[in-house]
Amino acid sequence: MRQIKIGDTNFIGSAIALGIMRMNALTVNEAVKTLETAHDVGINYIDSADVYGHGKSEEIFGQAFKKSLLTRDDFYIQSKTGIYENPDLNYKTTRYDFSQKYIINAVDDILSRMGIDYLDSLLLHRPDALMDPAEIAAAFDELQAAGKVRHFGVSNFNPMQVELLQQGLSQKLLINQLQFSVMHTGPIDFNIHTNMTDERSIDHDRGVLDYSRLHKMTVQAWSPFQYGQIEGNFIGNPKFPEVNAALQKLAYQKGASKNAIAAAWILRHPAKIQVIIGTMNPEHIIDSAKGADIALTAQEWYDIYLAAGNDLP
């Protein structure tokens, strides 16, 4: 498994990480198999969030991790917080809370559910319009001093939001988790369409990918096999015949699955992006993980980009 640096540190993580959002649907024994399979193929990075399965995913992870043959040193474990869920409203309302108290309590709950003593990294899940950098800094300092969190980052933040938060922190933000895939190419489309007036020339993210490269932040690509805002899987989807044909052609040539080629497409970008796969199926984990060791040529990369419905000036 190819390895990448996490931010500007000496921490090395697998190019493909395992996201456990769907682990709440597994039995403990099934989760053990999922985790051990991930480890066997070289994945050493777990991504979670306190809202996954309303906390159930982390509970299943904790039980499975304890039951498995794995040790704490086998995984770099990451979680996210800041999305506020109200069980009294049946979790139907999404709000945010970046207060010091909320962040501290959330991490304690995460550690308890996962059955671990510390997180390797904690990310703020989505921007909070009311975020106060000083209050977040106090929470981060307290968590780091207590040995509960080693590193910090964000998810779905634009560059100015990162700058606003970073200026108040004593820790360097190492990670920004963003949606990016063959069928979600906004972070690069506007660059290709520079000095044009078409829809793809619009920068919706304020150059977040280039900003991350300049500031040595690791970009983690979530939903690498999804289209839209998690509307569904584009792999094998009859709605997208052209891109599936292009992926299948390379899959035959490389002796891999279409999922592996889609992952390799993301990894081909020079930003050294880390891909977060969310499958809980051991066979699919094995298939997708092969993407870390597939090297696409520039023209193969553009073949897929164009087959996904994009155009070039």
mmCIF file of C-alpha atoms in Angstrom:
data_model
loop_
_atom_site.group_PDB
_atom_site.id
_atom_site.type_symbol
_atom_site.label_atom_id
_atom_site.label_comp_id
_atom_site.label_asym_id
_atom_site.label_seq_id
_atom_site.Cartn_x
_atom_site.Cartn_y
_atom_site.Cartn_z
ATOM 1 C CA MET A 1 0.000 0.000 0.000
ATOM 2 C CA ARG A 2 1.348 3.393 -0.996
ATOM 3 C CA GLN A 3 1.968 5.722 1.957
ATOM 4 C CA ILE A 4 1.564 9.495 2.241
ATOM 5 C CA LYS A 5 2.607 12.136 4.757
ATOM 6 C CA ILE A 6 -0.212 13.518 6.857
ATOM 7 C CA GLY A 7 0.142 17.276 6.676
ATOM 8 C CA ASP A 8 3.587 18.672 7.347
ATOM 9 C CA THR A 9 4.485 15.981 9.882
ATOM 10 C CA ASN A 10 6.386 12.728 10.159
ATOM 11 C CA PHE A 11 3.145 10.770 10.414
ATOM 12 C CA ILE A 12 2.703 8.390 7.493
ATOM 13 C CA GLY A 13 -0.701 7.056 6.523
ATOM 14 C CA SER A 14 -1.965 4.661 3.891
ATOM 15 C CA ALA A 15 -3.048 6.315 0.650
ATOM 16 C CA ILE A 16 -6.428 4.695 1.123
ATOM 17 C CA ALA A 17 -8.251 5.025 4.444
ATOM 18 C CA LEU A 18 -11.306 3.211 5.736
ATOM 19 C CA GLY A 19 -14.320 5.327 6.646
ATOM 20 C CA ILE A 20 -16.660 3.636 9.114
ATOM 21 C CA MET A 21 -19.855 5.633 8.509
ATOM 22 C CA ARG A 22 -21.748 2.447 7.617
ATOM 23 C CA MET A 23 -20.298 0.244 10.369
ATOM 24 C CA ASN A 24 -23.494 0.630 12.406
ATOM 25 C CA ALA A 25 -25.157 -1.804 9.961
ATOM 26 C CA LEU A 26 -22.689 -4.600 10.812
ATOM 27 C CA THR A 27 -22.617 -7.163 13.562
ATOM 28 C CA VAL A 28 -19.527 -7.079 15.757
ATOM 29 C CA ASN A 29 -18.147 -10.192 14.060
ATOM 30 C CA GLU A 30 -18.712 -8.679 10.625
ATOM 31 C CA ALA A 31 -16.950 -5.509 11.755
ATOM 32 C CA VAL A 32 -13.992 -7.565 12.979
ATOM 33 C CA LYS A 33 -13.672 -9.076 9.498
ATOM 34 C CA THR A 34 -13.903 -5.626 7.912
ATOM 35 C CA LEU A 35 -11.171 -4.156 10.126
ATOM 36 C CA GLU A 36 -8.844 -7.126 9.810
ATOM 37 C CA THR A 37 -9.266 -7.174 6.020
ATOM 38 C CA ALA A 38 -8.434 -3.473 5.844
ATOM 39 C CA HIS A 39 -5.311 -4.046 7.911
ATOM 40 C CA ASP A 40 -4.280 -7.044 5.797
ATOM 41 C CA VAL A 41 -4.335 -4.974 2.584
ATOM 42 C CA GLY A 42 -2.216 -2.227 4.137
ATOM 43 C CA ILE A 43 -4.835 0.264 5.304
ATOM 44 C CA ASN A 44 -3.657 1.828 8.553
ATOM 45 C CA TYR A 45 -6.036 4.809 8.749
ATOM 46 C CA ILE A 46 -9.565 4.864 10.159
ATOM 47 C CA ASP A 47 -11.924 7.798 9.611
ATOM 48 C CA SER A 48 -15.020 8.273 11.718
ATOM 49 C CA ALA A 49 -17.410 10.948 13.006
ATOM 50 C CA ASP A 50 -19.529 11.098 16.118
ATOM 51 C CA VAL A 51 -22.707 11.413 14.022
ATOM 52 C CA TYR A 52 -22.143 8.237 11.996
ATOM 53 C CA GLY A 53 -25.073 6.006 12.854
ATOM 54 C CA HIS A 54 -25.828 8.515 15.631
ATOM 55 C CA GLY A 55 -22.793 7.124 17.452
ATOM 56 C CA LYS A 56 -23.553 3.474 16.764
ATOM 57 C CA SER A 57 -20.796 3.122 14.166
ATOM 58 C CA GLU A 58 -18.170 4.049 16.748
ATOM 59 C CA GLU A 59 -19.711 1.674 19.280
ATOM 60 C CA ILE A 60 -19.512 -1.237 16.836
ATOM 61 C CA PHE A 61 -15.971 -0.213 15.919
ATOM 62 C CA GLY A 62 -14.936 -0.207 19.583
ATOM 63 C CA GLN A 63 -16.406 -3.637 20.235
ATOM 64 C CA ALA A 64 -14.941 -5.098 17.048
ATOM 65 C CA PHE A 65 -11.530 -3.530 17.603
ATOM 66 C CA LYS A 66 -11.361 -5.037 21.073
ATOM 67 C CA LYS A 67 -12.419 -8.458 19.777
ATOM 68 C CA SER A 68 -10.013 -8.427 16.822
ATOM 69 C CA LEU A 69 -6.347 -9.353 16.713
ATOM 70 C CA LEU A 70 -5.452 -5.721 16.034
ATOM 71 C CA THR A 71 -3.585 -3.353 18.348
ATOM 72 C CA ARG A 72 -3.815 0.406 18.811
ATOM 73 C CA ASP A 73 -0.575 0.851 16.881
ATOM 74 C CA ASP A 74 -2.118 -0.779 13.806
ATOM 75 C CA PHE A 75 -4.357 2.189 13.017
ATOM 76 C CA TYR A 76 -4.181 5.962 12.864
ATOM 77 C CA ILE A 77 -7.672 6.698 14.228
ATOM 78 C CA GLN A 78 -9.472 9.898 13.322
ATOM 79 C CA SER A 79 -12.918 11.214 14.148
ATOM 80 C CA LYS A 80 -14.927 14.353 13.495
ATOM 81 C CA THR A 81 -17.275 16.444 15.594
ATOM 82 C CA GLY A 82 -19.232 19.696 15.512
ATOM 83 C CA ILE A 83 -22.471 18.543 13.902
ATOM 84 C CA TYR A 84 -25.205 18.790 16.506
ATOM 85 C CA GLU A 85 -27.865 16.082 16.480
ATOM 86 C CA ASN A 86 -30.954 16.281 18.656
ATOM 87 C CA PRO A 87 -32.389 12.858 19.536
ATOM 88 C CA ASP A 88 -35.556 14.564 20.784
ATOM 89 C CA LEU A 89 -36.216 15.566 17.164
ATOM 90 C CA ASN A 90 -35.420 12.064 15.861
ATOM 91 C CA TYR A 91 -32.115 13.385 14.493
ATOM 92 C CA LYS A 92 -33.967 15.172 11.671
ATOM 93 C CA THR A 93 -32.368 18.560 12.255
ATOM 94 C CA THR A 94 -28.716 19.269 11.474
ATOM 95 C CA ARG A 95 -27.093 22.149 13.314
ATOM 96 C CA TYR A 96 -23.557 22.933 14.482
ATOM 97 C CA ASP A 97 -21.800 23.549 17.786
ATOM 98 C CA PHE A 98 -18.102 24.465 18.007
ATOM 99 C CA SER A 99 -18.230 25.582 21.623
ATOM 100 C CA GLN A 100 -15.405 24.514 23.919
ATOM 101 C CA LYS A 101 -17.727 22.491 26.116
ATOM 102 C CA TYR A 102 -19.327 20.694 23.187
ATOM 103 C CA ILE A 103 -16.001 19.743 21.594
ATOM 104 C CA ILE A 104 -14.514 18.497 24.884
ATOM 105 C CA ASN A 105 -17.577 16.421 25.749
ATOM 106 C CA ALA A 106 -17.819 15.081 22.208
ATOM 107 C CA VAL A 107 -14.242 13.791 22.277
ATOM 108 C CA ASP A 108 -14.807 12.100 25.634
ATOM 109 C CA ASP A 109 -17.853 10.368 24.164
ATOM 110 C CA ILE A 110 -15.948 9.352 21.019
ATOM 111 C CA LEU A 111 -13.130 7.808 23.033
ATOM 112 C CA SER A 112 -15.602 5.960 25.224
ATOM 113 C CA ARG A 113 -17.520 4.541 22.267
ATOM 114 C CA MET A 114 -14.385 3.507 20.399
ATOM 115 C CA GLY A 115 -12.717 2.070 23.491
ATOM 116 C CA ILE A 116 -9.459 3.986 22.987
ATOM 117 C CA ASP A 117 -7.435 6.468 25.033
ATOM 118 C CA TYR A 118 -6.686 9.033 22.328
ATOM 119 C CA LEU A 119 -7.438 10.125 18.776
ATOM 120 C CA ASP A 120 -4.599 10.586 16.344
ATOM 121 C CA SER A 121 -6.571 13.407 14.761
ATOM 122 C CA LEU A 122 -9.795 15.302 15.337
ATOM 123 C CA LEU A 123 -11.529 17.230 12.568
ATOM 124 C CA LEU A 124 -14.241 19.861 12.796
ATOM 125 C CA HIS A 125 -16.893 18.293 10.625
ATOM 126 C CA ARG A 126 -18.454 21.244 8.779
ATOM 127 C CA PRO A 127 -18.108 25.027 9.120
ATOM 128 C CA ASP A 128 -20.064 26.602 11.951
ATOM 129 C CA ALA A 129 -21.187 30.167 11.201
ATOM 130 C CA LEU A 130 -20.798 30.941 14.906
ATOM 131 C CA MET A 131 -17.318 29.494 15.342
ATOM 132 C CA ASP A 132 -15.035 31.464 17.661
ATOM 133 C CA PRO A 133 -11.354 30.654 17.017
ATOM 134 C CA ALA A 134 -10.422 31.499 20.609
ATOM 135 C CA GLU A 135 -12.966 29.060 22.016
ATOM 136 C CA ILE A 136 -11.929 26.319 19.613
ATOM 137 C CA ALA A 137 -8.286 26.972 20.489
ATOM 138 C CA ALA A 138 -9.066 26.531 24.175
ATOM 139 C CA ALA A 139 -10.738 23.185 23.428
ATOM 140 C CA PHE A 140 -7.857 21.992 21.248
ATOM 141 C CA ASP A 141 -5.254 23.021 23.837
ATOM 142 C CA GLU A 142 -7.129 21.212 26.595
ATOM 143 C CA LEU A 143 -7.541 18.046 24.516
ATOM 144 C CA GLN A 144 -3.899 18.010 23.455
ATOM 145 C CA ALA A 145 -2.591 18.708 26.971
ATOM 146 C CA ALA A 146 -4.707 15.849 28.310
ATOM 147 C CA GLY A 147 -3.305 13.486 25.665
ATOM 148 C CA LYS A 148 -6.746 12.878 24.187
ATOM 149 C CA VAL A 149 -6.033 14.263 20.696
ATOM 150 C CA ARG A 150 -2.663 14.464 18.976
ATOM 151 C CA HIS A 151 -3.459 16.388 15.782
ATOM 152 C CA PHE A 152 -6.227 18.545 14.370
ATOM 153 C CA GLY A 153 -7.863 19.400 11.084
ATOM 154 C CA VAL A 154 -11.109 20.387 9.411
ATOM 155 C CA SER A 155 -13.616 19.042 6.945
ATOM 156 C CA ASN A 156 -15.383 20.929 4.155
ATOM 157 C CA PHE A 157 -13.750 24.277 5.035
ATOM 158 C CA ASN A 158 -12.843 26.878 2.422
ATOM 159 C CA PRO A 159 -9.453 28.652 2.584
ATOM 160 C CA MET A 160 -10.671 31.762 4.403
ATOM 161 C CA GLN A 161 -12.368 29.623 7.036
ATOM 162 C CA VAL A 162 -9.116 27.716 7.522
ATOM 163 C CA GLU A 163 -7.197 31.002 7.794
ATOM 164 C CA LEU A 164 -9.673 32.417 10.308
ATOM 165 C CA LEU A 165 -9.418 29.352 12.505
ATOM 166 C CA GLN A 166 -5.676 28.830 12.085
ATOM 167 C CA GLN A 167 -4.767 32.319 13.289
ATOM 168 C CA GLY A 168 -6.181 31.507 16.713
ATOM 169 C CA LEU A 169 -4.617 28.068 17.148
ATOM 170 C CA SER A 170 -1.308 26.931 18.583
ATOM 171 C CA GLN A 171 -1.567 23.719 16.523
ATOM 172 C CA LYS A 172 -1.152 23.467 12.753
ATOM 173 C CA LEU A 173 -4.262 22.268 10.963
ATOM 174 C CA LEU A 174 -3.050 19.201 9.061
ATOM 175 C CA ILE A 175 -6.092 17.987 7.166
ATOM 176 C CA ASN A 176 -9.057 19.217 5.136
ATOM 177 C CA GLN A 177 -11.572 16.563 4.200
ATOM 178 C CA LEU A 178 -13.365 17.356 0.924
ATOM 179 C CA GLN A 179 -15.666 15.626 -1.494
ATOM 180 C CA PHE A 180 -13.707 14.772 -4.628
ATOM 181 C CA SER A 181 -14.134 12.006 -7.177
ATOM 182 C CA VAL A 182 -14.392 11.209 -10.869
ATOM 183 C CA MET A 183 -17.970 12.507 -10.734
ATOM 184 C CA HIS A 184 -17.349 15.406 -8.321
ATOM 185 C CA THR A 185 -14.599 17.485 -9.903
ATOM 186 C CA GLY A 186 -15.493 21.038 -8.907
ATOM 187 C CA PRO A 187 -12.180 21.649 -7.076
ATOM 188 C CA ILE A 188 -10.289 21.282 -10.370
ATOM 189 C CA ASP A 189 -12.835 22.290 -13.036
ATOM 190 C CA PHE A 190 -12.487 26.037 -12.530
ATOM 191 C CA ASN A 191 -8.692 25.817 -12.849
ATOM 192 C CA ILE A 192 -9.008 24.138 -16.215
ATOM 193 C CA HIS A 193 -11.546 26.761 -17.297
ATOM 194 C CA THR A 194 -9.528 29.780 -16.173
ATOM 195 C CA ASN A 195 -10.301 32.977 -18.094
ATOM 196 C CA MET A 196 -13.572 31.583 -19.417
ATOM 197 C CA THR A 197 -17.205 32.484 -18.741
ATOM 198 C CA ASP A 198 -18.874 29.067 -18.770
ATOM 199 C CA GLU A 199 -20.382 27.402 -15.700
ATOM 200 C CA ARG A 200 -17.291 25.294 -15.010
ATOM 201 C CA SER A 201 -15.154 28.422 -14.685
ATOM 202 C CA ILE A 202 -16.933 29.307 -11.427
ATOM 203 C CA ASP A 203 -14.842 28.664 -8.313
ATOM 204 C CA HIS A 204 -17.253 27.445 -5.657
ATOM 205 C CA ASP A 205 -14.522 26.531 -3.163
ATOM 206 C CA ARG A 206 -12.137 29.535 -3.315
ATOM 207 C CA GLY A 207 -9.263 27.445 -4.644
ATOM 208 C CA VAL A 208 -9.287 25.081 -1.682
ATOM 209 C CA LEU A 209 -7.253 22.354 -3.393
ATOM 210 C CA ASP A 210 -4.434 24.708 -4.410
ATOM 211 C CA TYR A 211 -4.574 26.368 -0.986
ATOM 212 C CA SER A 212 -4.171 22.991 0.701
ATOM 213 C CA ARG A 213 -1.144 22.188 -1.429
ATOM 214 C CA LEU A 214 0.467 25.533 -0.687
ATOM 215 C CA HIS A 215 -0.085 25.118 3.047
ATOM 216 C CA LYS A 216 0.876 21.429 3.144
ATOM 217 C CA MET A 217 -2.524 20.269 4.311
ATOM 218 C CA THR A 218 -3.500 16.720 3.435
ATOM 219 C CA VAL A 219 -6.726 16.594 1.460
ATOM 220 C CA GLN A 220 -8.849 13.564 2.247
ATOM 221 C CA ALA A 221 -11.346 12.706 -0.490
ATOM 222 C CA TRP A 222 -14.659 11.496 0.864
ATOM 223 C CA SER A 223 -17.311 9.651 -1.169
ATOM 224 C CA PRO A 224 -14.825 8.675 -3.907
ATOM 225 C CA PHE A 225 -17.412 6.512 -5.690
ATOM 226 C CA GLN A 226 -20.436 8.784 -5.274
ATOM 227 C CA TYR A 227 -22.014 11.380 -7.554
ATOM 228 C CA GLY A 228 -23.808 14.560 -6.541
ATOM 229 C CA GLN A 229 -24.196 15.195 -2.824
ATOM 230 C CA ILE A 230 -24.134 11.494 -1.938
ATOM 231 C CA GLU A 231 -26.947 10.763 -4.393
ATOM 232 C CA GLY A 232 -25.637 7.315 -5.183
ATOM 233 C CA ASN A 233 -22.784 5.217 -6.504
ATOM 234 C CA PHE A 234 -21.685 5.941 -10.075
ATOM 235 C CA ILE A 235 -19.726 2.693 -10.368
ATOM 236 C CA GLY A 236 -21.841 0.277 -12.390
ATOM 237 C CA ASN A 237 -24.676 2.805 -12.541
ATOM 238 C CA PRO A 238 -26.503 2.707 -15.928
ATOM 239 C CA LYS A 239 -26.998 6.494 -15.670
ATOM 240 C CA PHE A 240 -23.279 6.899 -16.425
ATOM 241 C CA PRO A 241 -22.403 4.518 -19.298
ATOM 242 C CA GLU A 242 -19.487 6.531 -20.697
ATOM 243 C CA VAL A 243 -17.481 6.825 -17.483
ATOM 244 C CA ASN A 244 -18.161 3.209 -16.575
ATOM 245 C CA ALA A 245 -16.932 2.097 -19.983
ATOM 246 C CA ALA A 246 -13.741 4.130 -19.544
ATOM 247 C CA LEU A 247 -13.184 2.712 -16.066
ATOM 248 C CA GLN A 248 -13.859 -0.819 -17.266
ATOM 249 C CA LYS A 249 -11.407 -0.486 -20.155
ATOM 250 C CA LEU A 250 -8.603 0.468 -17.782
ATOM 251 C CA ALA A 251 -9.725 -2.123 -15.246
ATOM 252 C CA TYR A 252 -9.187 -4.836 -17.858
ATOM 253 C CA GLN A 253 -5.787 -3.426 -18.777
ATOM 254 C CA LYS A 254 -4.610 -3.072 -15.184
ATOM 255 C CA GLY A 255 -6.131 -6.278 -13.861
ATOM 256 C CA ALA A 256 -8.202 -4.447 -11.266
ATOM 257 C CA SER A 257 -11.770 -3.371 -10.505
ATOM 258 C CA LYS A 258 -13.494 -0.186 -11.621
ATOM 259 C CA ASN A 259 -13.432 0.969 -8.007
ATOM 260 C CA ALA A 260 -9.655 0.598 -7.945
ATOM 261 C CA ILE A 261 -9.327 2.672 -11.119
ATOM 262 C CA ALA A 262 -11.619 5.378 -9.679
ATOM 263 C CA ALA A 263 -9.425 5.491 -6.573
ATOM 264 C CA ALA A 264 -6.264 5.555 -8.680
ATOM 265 C CA TRP A 265 -7.716 8.498 -10.621
ATOM 266 C CA ILE A 266 -7.901 10.553 -7.422
ATOM 267 C CA LEU A 267 -4.447 9.440 -6.309
ATOM 268 C CA ARG A 268 -2.970 10.471 -9.680
ATOM 269 C CA HIS A 269 -3.471 14.127 -8.745
ATOM 270 C CA PRO A 270 -0.176 15.635 -7.507
ATOM 271 C CA ALA A 271 -1.831 17.008 -4.349
ATOM 272 C CA LYS A 272 -1.117 13.617 -2.697
ATOM 273 C CA ILE A 273 -4.767 13.183 -1.766
ATOM 274 C CA GLN A 274 -5.777 10.447 0.646
ATOM 275 C CA VAL A 275 -8.850 8.467 -0.462
ATOM 276 C CA ILE A 276 -11.463 7.465 2.118
ATOM 277 C CA ILE A 277 -13.440 4.409 1.072
ATOM 278 C CA GLY A 278 -16.656 3.671 2.937
ATOM 279 C CA THR A 279 -17.411 0.094 1.966
ATOM 280 C CA MET A 280 -17.816 -2.434 4.758
ATOM 281 C CA ASN A 281 -17.591 -5.388 2.364
ATOM 282 C CA PRO A 282 -14.222 -7.159 2.761
ATOM 283 C CA GLU A 283 -14.089 -8.115 -0.929
ATOM 284 C CA HIS A 284 -14.747 -4.535 -1.984
ATOM 285 C CA ILE A 285 -12.073 -3.297 0.423
ATOM 286 C CA ILE A 286 -9.554 -5.627 -1.205
ATOM 287 C CA ASP A 287 -10.616 -4.509 -4.697
ATOM 288 C CA SER A 288 -10.568 -0.786 -3.934
ATOM 289 C CA ALA A 289 -7.264 -0.914 -2.063
ATOM 290 C CA LYS A 290 -5.521 -2.051 -5.248
ATOM 291 C CA GLY A 291 -6.044 1.464 -6.557
ATOM 292 C CA ALA A 292 -3.219 2.691 -4.336
ATOM 293 C CA ASP A 293 -0.731 0.730 -6.399
ATOM 294 C CA ILE A 294 -2.059 1.576 -9.872
ATOM 295 C CA ALA A 295 -0.241 4.344 -11.722
ATOM 296 C CA LEU A 296 -2.356 6.038 -14.380
ATOM 297 C CA THR A 297 -0.730 8.000 -17.168
ATOM 298 C CA ALA A 298 -1.753 11.610 -17.698
ATOM 299 C CA GLN A 299 -3.732 10.676 -20.795
ATOM 300 C CA GLU A 300 -5.504 7.818 -19.016
ATOM 301 C CA TRP A 301 -6.452 10.328 -16.323
ATOM 302 C CA TYR A 302 -7.866 12.709 -18.952
ATOM 303 C CA ASP A 303 -9.709 9.848 -20.672
ATOM 304 C CA ILE A 304 -11.660 9.275 -17.452
ATOM 305 C CA TYR A 305 -12.158 12.989 -16.816
ATOM 306 C CA LEU A 306 -13.703 13.486 -20.253
ATOM 307 C CA ALA A 307 -15.793 10.301 -20.025
ATOM 308 C CA ALA A 308 -17.294 11.668 -16.807
ATOM 309 C CA GLY A 309 -18.932 14.430 -18.858
ATOM 310 C CA ASN A 310 -16.295 17.119 -18.395
ATOM 311 C CA ASP A 311 -14.783 19.128 -21.212
ATOM 312 C CA LEU A 312 -11.492 20.841 -21.916
ATOM 313 C CA PRO A 313 -11.031 24.318 -23.471
#
